[in-house]
């Protein structure tokens, strides 16, 4: 497949793997050291309750937008909702658990193994690269630095800094305008079927879904990706893959 002039990349769960295993298991690992403080509630039940509260909270797009722009507070509130539902209404405990979750998440976060190689190979081929990520600057900038992503992109667009996030059309259009590239000559790569597939496809951008869990397209997907990859290096033309795996 011929490469386009411009490729936009999502960051979380596209270039960076945020969780080891499923999110629910991260809550279990977070809660394990707090077992004594959970009284009669098991770690598994408390994790399930927080996970359910998180699912509920993030399912609404308006709440999602407001929540991700104040993530520490939102996560503490979700933790409190979950623990309260499990019968533990303890604000101080909720705050401590929430903080421990963030710490664990930071520790477990890793770059997908072929991320740098893929980005560098694309740049060598003259493809313009843009990073488009939702959320707060103070959450996203440290990851960009930690995983040596800054110099690999011609343009980095963080929702809070730009003022508009995915799936708003202007978030993608701004990048096309910045490089004066037509939608038809651009791809977007990401794991979110709404933000990196359905919305950009409406603008004519070729959507590549990073199915990093190899779970396959869910039956309720809001759109069908133009392409599905399970590893980032699949984006590269076959000759490159053959060369790098030889
Ligand atoms: Mg993502």
mmCIF file of C-alpha atoms and ligand atoms in Angstrom:
data_model
loop_
_atom_site.group_PDB
_atom_site.id
_atom_site.type_symbol
_atom_site.label_atom_id
_atom_site.label_comp_id
_atom_site.label_asym_id
_atom_site.label_seq_id
_atom_site.Cartn_x
_atom_site.Cartn_y
_atom_site.Cartn_z
ATOM 1 C CA UNK A 1 0.000 0.000 0.000
ATOM 2 C CA UNK A 2 1.353 3.433 -0.932
ATOM 3 C CA UNK A 3 2.035 5.658 2.024
ATOM 4 C CA UNK A 4 0.159 8.967 2.280
ATOM 5 C CA UNK A 5 1.778 12.398 2.700
ATOM 6 C CA UNK A 6 0.618 12.726 6.290
ATOM 7 C CA UNK A 7 -0.145 10.307 9.116
ATOM 8 C CA UNK A 8 -1.764 11.363 12.393
ATOM 9 C CA UNK A 9 -1.124 9.129 15.383
ATOM 10 C CA UNK A 10 -3.104 8.835 18.567
ATOM 11 C CA UNK A 11 -0.861 8.322 21.613
ATOM 12 C CA UNK A 12 -2.512 6.320 24.416
ATOM 13 C CA UNK A 13 -3.004 2.667 23.546
ATOM 14 C CA UNK A 14 -1.744 3.363 20.043
ATOM 15 C CA UNK A 15 1.941 4.228 20.574
ATOM 16 C CA UNK A 16 1.921 3.721 24.343
ATOM 17 C CA UNK A 17 0.459 0.685 26.049
ATOM 18 C CA UNK A 18 -1.323 2.057 29.135
ATOM 19 C CA UNK A 19 -2.185 -1.144 30.894
ATOM 20 C CA UNK A 20 -0.655 -4.494 31.492
ATOM 21 C CA UNK A 21 -3.663 -6.705 30.942
ATOM 22 C CA UNK A 22 -7.230 -5.486 31.244
ATOM 23 C CA UNK A 23 -8.043 -2.256 33.140
ATOM 24 C CA UNK A 24 -9.991 -4.273 35.708
ATOM 25 C CA UNK A 25 -6.886 -6.209 36.687
ATOM 26 C CA UNK A 26 -5.033 -2.921 37.227
ATOM 27 C CA UNK A 27 -7.674 -2.016 39.823
ATOM 28 C CA UNK A 28 -7.164 -5.400 41.479
ATOM 29 C CA UNK A 29 -3.423 -4.868 41.666
ATOM 30 C CA UNK A 30 -4.016 -1.323 42.956
ATOM 31 C CA UNK A 31 -6.381 -2.501 45.671
ATOM 32 C CA UNK A 32 -4.362 -5.479 46.905
ATOM 33 C CA UNK A 33 -2.230 -3.425 49.367
ATOM 34 C CA UNK A 34 -5.439 -1.835 50.732
ATOM 35 C CA UNK A 35 -7.068 -5.165 51.512
ATOM 36 C CA UNK A 36 -7.174 -4.592 55.287
ATOM 37 C CA UNK A 37 -8.964 -1.267 54.804
ATOM 38 C CA UNK A 38 -11.682 -2.756 52.628
ATOM 39 C CA UNK A 39 -13.316 -4.409 55.655
ATOM 40 C CA UNK A 40 -15.633 -7.168 54.449
ATOM 41 C CA UNK A 41 -15.348 -6.332 50.783
ATOM 42 C CA UNK A 42 -12.971 -8.464 48.733
ATOM 43 C CA UNK A 43 -10.345 -6.912 46.485
ATOM 44 C CA UNK A 44 -12.077 -8.464 43.475
ATOM 45 C CA UNK A 45 -15.480 -7.046 44.437
ATOM 46 C CA UNK A 46 -14.064 -3.578 45.116
ATOM 47 C CA UNK A 47 -12.184 -3.646 41.782
ATOM 48 C CA UNK A 48 -15.357 -4.719 40.003
ATOM 49 C CA UNK A 49 -17.325 -1.872 41.625
ATOM 50 C CA UNK A 50 -14.758 0.774 40.673
ATOM 51 C CA UNK A 51 -14.474 -0.618 37.164
ATOM 52 C CA UNK A 52 -18.270 -0.478 36.784
ATOM 53 C CA UNK A 53 -18.310 3.121 38.063
ATOM 54 C CA UNK A 54 -15.591 4.003 35.549
ATOM 55 C CA UNK A 55 -17.485 2.367 32.677
ATOM 56 C CA UNK A 56 -20.597 4.314 33.655
ATOM 57 C CA UNK A 57 -18.753 7.596 33.942
ATOM 58 C CA UNK A 58 -16.775 7.394 30.689
ATOM 59 C CA UNK A 59 -19.744 6.187 28.608
ATOM 60 C CA UNK A 60 -21.110 9.708 28.238
ATOM 61 C CA UNK A 61 -19.188 11.851 25.734
ATOM 62 C CA UNK A 62 -19.796 15.196 27.463
ATOM 63 C CA UNK A 63 -18.810 13.792 30.836
ATOM 64 C CA UNK A 64 -15.808 12.152 29.175
ATOM 65 C CA UNK A 65 -14.591 15.471 27.770
ATOM 66 C CA UNK A 66 -14.965 17.327 31.059
ATOM 67 C CA UNK A 67 -13.592 14.427 33.072
ATOM 68 C CA UNK A 68 -10.418 13.878 31.048
ATOM 69 C CA UNK A 69 -9.561 17.581 31.335
ATOM 70 C CA UNK A 70 -9.354 17.188 35.125
ATOM 71 C CA UNK A 71 -8.259 13.585 35.287
ATOM 72 C CA UNK A 72 -6.891 13.303 38.834
ATOM 73 C CA UNK A 73 -10.086 14.698 40.324
ATOM 74 C CA UNK A 74 -12.274 12.642 38.016
ATOM 75 C CA UNK A 75 -10.485 9.428 38.859
ATOM 76 C CA UNK A 76 -10.759 10.134 42.587
ATOM 77 C CA UNK A 77 -14.492 10.743 42.158
ATOM 78 C CA UNK A 78 -14.958 7.533 40.142
ATOM 79 C CA UNK A 79 -13.031 5.593 42.790
ATOM 80 C CA UNK A 80 -15.253 7.075 45.461
ATOM 81 C CA UNK A 81 -18.415 6.209 43.520
ATOM 82 C CA UNK A 82 -17.221 2.644 43.041
ATOM 83 C CA UNK A 83 -16.128 2.078 46.627
ATOM 84 C CA UNK A 84 -19.347 3.687 47.917
ATOM 85 C CA UNK A 85 -21.374 1.316 45.745
ATOM 86 C CA UNK A 86 -19.421 -1.552 47.322
ATOM 87 C CA UNK A 87 -20.321 -0.211 50.774
ATOM 88 C CA UNK A 88 -17.103 1.667 51.592
ATOM 89 C CA UNK A 89 -17.814 5.404 51.729
ATOM 90 C CA UNK A 90 -14.412 6.688 52.790
ATOM 91 C CA UNK A 91 -13.150 9.782 50.965
ATOM 92 C CA UNK A 92 -9.601 9.515 52.291
ATOM 93 C CA UNK A 93 -9.361 5.872 51.225
ATOM 94 C CA UNK A 94 -10.814 6.685 47.787
ATOM 95 C CA UNK A 95 -8.218 9.401 47.290
ATOM 96 C CA UNK A 96 -5.370 7.095 48.334
ATOM 97 C CA UNK A 97 -6.576 4.262 46.082
ATOM 98 C CA UNK A 98 -7.005 6.642 43.181
ATOM 99 C CA UNK A 99 -3.477 7.953 43.603
ATOM 100 C CA UNK A 100 -2.108 4.420 43.842
ATOM 101 C CA UNK A 101 -3.894 3.563 40.582
ATOM 102 C CA UNK A 102 -2.167 6.444 38.798
ATOM 103 C CA UNK A 103 1.223 5.426 40.220
ATOM 104 C CA UNK A 104 0.777 1.825 39.127
ATOM 105 C CA UNK A 105 -0.403 2.911 35.725
ATOM 106 C CA UNK A 106 2.649 5.141 35.293
ATOM 107 C CA UNK A 107 4.885 2.229 36.267
ATOM 108 C CA UNK A 108 3.266 -0.219 33.891
ATOM 109 C CA UNK A 109 3.044 2.131 30.922
ATOM 110 C CA UNK A 110 5.332 1.096 28.070
ATOM 111 C CA UNK A 111 5.901 2.000 24.480
ATOM 112 C CA UNK A 112 4.644 -0.598 22.015
ATOM 113 C CA UNK A 113 7.839 -2.365 20.906
ATOM 114 C CA UNK A 114 7.761 -1.286 17.260
ATOM 115 C CA UNK A 115 6.640 2.334 17.850
ATOM 116 C CA UNK A 116 9.966 4.135 17.454
ATOM 117 C CA UNK A 117 11.056 1.951 14.565
ATOM 118 C CA UNK A 118 7.778 2.544 12.731
ATOM 119 C CA UNK A 119 7.772 6.306 13.256
ATOM 120 C CA UNK A 120 11.414 6.637 12.266
ATOM 121 C CA UNK A 121 10.934 4.557 9.160
ATOM 122 C CA UNK A 122 7.930 6.638 8.103
ATOM 123 C CA UNK A 123 9.907 9.856 8.579
ATOM 124 C CA UNK A 124 12.796 8.465 6.548
ATOM 125 C CA UNK A 125 10.288 7.933 3.784
ATOM 126 C CA UNK A 126 9.239 11.567 3.968
ATOM 127 C CA UNK A 127 5.835 11.040 5.570
ATOM 128 C CA UNK A 128 4.716 14.006 7.700
ATOM 129 C CA UNK A 129 3.800 12.887 11.216
ATOM 130 C CA UNK A 130 1.376 14.478 13.650
ATOM 131 C CA UNK A 131 0.499 13.400 17.174
ATOM 132 C CA UNK A 132 -3.114 14.035 18.137
ATOM 133 C CA UNK A 133 -4.018 13.274 21.714
ATOM 134 C CA UNK A 134 -6.883 14.137 24.026
ATOM 135 C CA UNK A 135 -6.538 15.216 27.634
ATOM 136 C CA UNK A 136 -4.489 17.541 29.773
ATOM 137 C CA UNK A 137 -1.111 18.965 28.961
ATOM 138 C CA UNK A 138 0.288 17.986 32.364
ATOM 139 C CA UNK A 139 -0.743 14.365 31.811
ATOM 140 C CA UNK A 140 0.284 14.069 28.152
ATOM 141 C CA UNK A 141 3.516 16.122 27.934
ATOM 142 C CA UNK A 142 5.402 13.961 30.466
ATOM 143 C CA UNK A 143 4.543 10.844 28.436
ATOM 144 C CA UNK A 144 5.724 12.501 25.209
ATOM 145 C CA UNK A 145 9.020 13.263 26.912
ATOM 146 C CA UNK A 146 9.375 9.949 28.750
ATOM 147 C CA UNK A 147 8.882 7.942 25.577
ATOM 148 C CA UNK A 148 11.035 10.184 23.352
ATOM 149 C CA UNK A 149 8.204 11.124 21.022
ATOM 150 C CA UNK A 150 8.625 14.885 20.701
ATOM 151 C CA UNK A 151 11.336 14.999 18.041
ATOM 152 C CA UNK A 152 9.600 12.285 16.048
ATOM 153 C CA UNK A 153 6.643 14.503 15.143
ATOM 154 C CA UNK A 154 6.336 17.620 13.034
ATOM 155 C CA UNK A 155 3.201 18.596 14.934
ATOM 156 C CA UNK A 156 1.948 17.708 18.410
ATOM 157 C CA UNK A 157 -1.631 18.572 19.238
ATOM 158 C CA UNK A 158 -2.889 18.082 22.784
ATOM 159 C CA UNK A 159 -6.567 18.718 23.398
ATOM 160 C CA UNK A 160 -6.111 21.074 26.357
ATOM 161 C CA UNK A 161 -3.413 23.126 24.620
ATOM 162 C CA UNK A 162 -5.253 23.375 21.312
ATOM 163 C CA UNK A 163 -8.637 23.877 22.954
ATOM 164 C CA UNK A 164 -10.408 21.288 20.803
ATOM 165 C CA UNK A 165 -10.179 17.520 21.021
ATOM 166 C CA UNK A 166 -11.246 14.431 19.116
ATOM 167 C CA UNK A 167 -13.859 13.701 17.825
ATOM 168 C CA UNK A 168 -14.471 17.380 16.936
ATOM 169 C CA UNK A 169 -13.843 17.814 13.164
ATOM 170 C CA UNK A 170 -11.688 20.895 13.787
ATOM 171 C CA UNK A 171 -9.138 18.811 15.696
ATOM 172 C CA UNK A 172 -8.309 16.810 12.549
ATOM 173 C CA UNK A 173 -8.894 19.670 10.097
ATOM 174 C CA UNK A 174 -6.390 21.858 11.921
ATOM 175 C CA UNK A 175 -3.669 19.309 11.232
ATOM 176 C CA UNK A 176 -4.600 19.000 7.554
ATOM 177 C CA UNK A 177 -4.569 22.798 7.283
ATOM 178 C CA UNK A 178 -1.255 23.097 9.115
ATOM 179 C CA UNK A 179 0.428 20.927 6.488
ATOM 180 C CA UNK A 180 -1.841 21.912 3.590
ATOM 181 C CA UNK A 181 -2.581 18.247 2.958
ATOM 182 C CA UNK A 182 -5.890 16.949 1.598
ATOM 183 C CA UNK A 183 -7.864 14.500 3.741
ATOM 184 C CA UNK A 184 -7.581 11.938 0.949
ATOM 185 C CA UNK A 185 -3.794 12.053 1.288
ATOM 186 C CA UNK A 186 -3.806 11.415 5.023
ATOM 187 C CA UNK A 187 -4.202 8.526 7.441
ATOM 188 C CA UNK A 188 -4.989 8.397 11.107
ATOM 189 C CA UNK A 189 -3.862 5.526 13.330
ATOM 190 C CA UNK A 190 -5.545 4.866 16.659
ATOM 191 C CA UNK A 191 -7.292 2.459 18.992
ATOM 192 C CA UNK A 192 -10.527 4.368 19.569
ATOM 193 C CA UNK A 193 -13.239 3.460 17.059
ATOM 194 C CA UNK A 194 -15.044 6.767 17.546
ATOM 195 C CA UNK A 195 -12.104 9.181 17.724
ATOM 196 C CA UNK A 196 -9.744 7.568 15.229
ATOM 197 C CA UNK A 197 -12.148 5.811 12.916
ATOM 198 C CA UNK A 198 -15.755 7.055 12.725
ATOM 199 C CA UNK A 199 -15.139 10.814 13.105
ATOM 200 C CA UNK A 200 -12.064 11.194 10.859
ATOM 201 C CA UNK A 201 -13.567 8.909 8.203
ATOM 202 C CA UNK A 202 -16.450 11.388 7.843
ATOM 203 C CA UNK A 203 -13.836 13.941 6.745
ATOM 204 C CA UNK A 204 -12.300 11.551 4.199
ATOM 205 C CA UNK A 205 -9.293 10.558 6.282
ATOM 206 C CA UNK A 206 -8.168 6.926 5.865
ATOM 207 C CA UNK A 207 -8.668 5.255 9.247
ATOM 208 C CA UNK A 208 -6.283 2.596 10.511
ATOM 209 C CA UNK A 209 -7.474 0.887 13.688
ATOM 210 C CA UNK A 210 -4.777 -0.358 16.026
ATOM 211 C CA UNK A 211 -6.327 -3.500 17.451
ATOM 212 C CA UNK A 212 -3.525 -3.860 19.989
ATOM 213 C CA UNK A 213 -5.433 -6.431 22.025
ATOM 214 C CA UNK A 214 -6.088 -8.488 18.883
ATOM 215 C CA UNK A 215 -9.717 -8.595 19.948
ATOM 216 C CA UNK A 216 -11.254 -8.056 16.512
ATOM 217 C CA UNK A 217 -13.846 -5.483 15.545
ATOM 218 C CA UNK A 218 -16.704 -5.450 18.093
ATOM 219 C CA UNK A 219 -20.224 -5.954 16.704
ATOM 220 C CA UNK A 220 -21.304 -2.512 17.954
ATOM 221 C CA UNK A 221 -18.413 -0.655 16.289
ATOM 222 C CA UNK A 222 -19.543 2.833 15.186
ATOM 223 C CA UNK A 223 -17.717 2.429 11.865
ATOM 224 C CA UNK A 224 -15.643 -0.058 9.940
ATOM 225 C CA UNK A 225 -11.949 0.902 9.782
ATOM 226 C CA UNK A 226 -10.312 1.178 6.365
ATOM 227 C CA UNK A 227 -7.626 -1.062 7.735
ATOM 228 C CA UNK A 228 -6.976 -3.038 10.912
ATOM 229 C CA UNK A 229 -3.476 -3.592 12.256
ATOM 230 C CA UNK A 230 -2.340 -5.555 15.298
ATOM 231 C CA UNK A 231 1.153 -4.115 15.361
ATOM 232 C CA UNK A 232 2.391 -0.668 14.320
ATOM 233 C CA UNK A 233 5.044 -1.945 11.905
ATOM 234 C CA UNK A 234 2.239 -3.349 9.731
ATOM 235 C CA UNK A 235 1.782 0.225 8.468
ATOM 236 C CA UNK A 236 5.164 0.090 6.774
ATOM 237 C CA UNK A 237 5.396 -1.146 3.202
ATOM 238 C CA UNK A 238 6.169 -4.867 3.038
ATOM 239 C CA UNK A 239 9.703 -4.362 1.807
ATOM 240 C CA UNK A 240 10.537 -2.513 5.040
ATOM 241 C CA UNK A 241 9.039 -5.217 7.220
ATOM 242 C CA UNK A 242 10.944 -7.890 5.312
ATOM 243 C CA UNK A 243 14.128 -5.898 5.744
ATOM 244 C CA UNK A 244 13.703 -5.264 9.462
ATOM 245 C CA UNK A 245 12.730 -8.809 10.316
ATOM 246 C CA UNK A 246 15.489 -10.381 8.197
HETATM 247 MG MG1 LIG B 1 -6.021 5.956 22.318
#
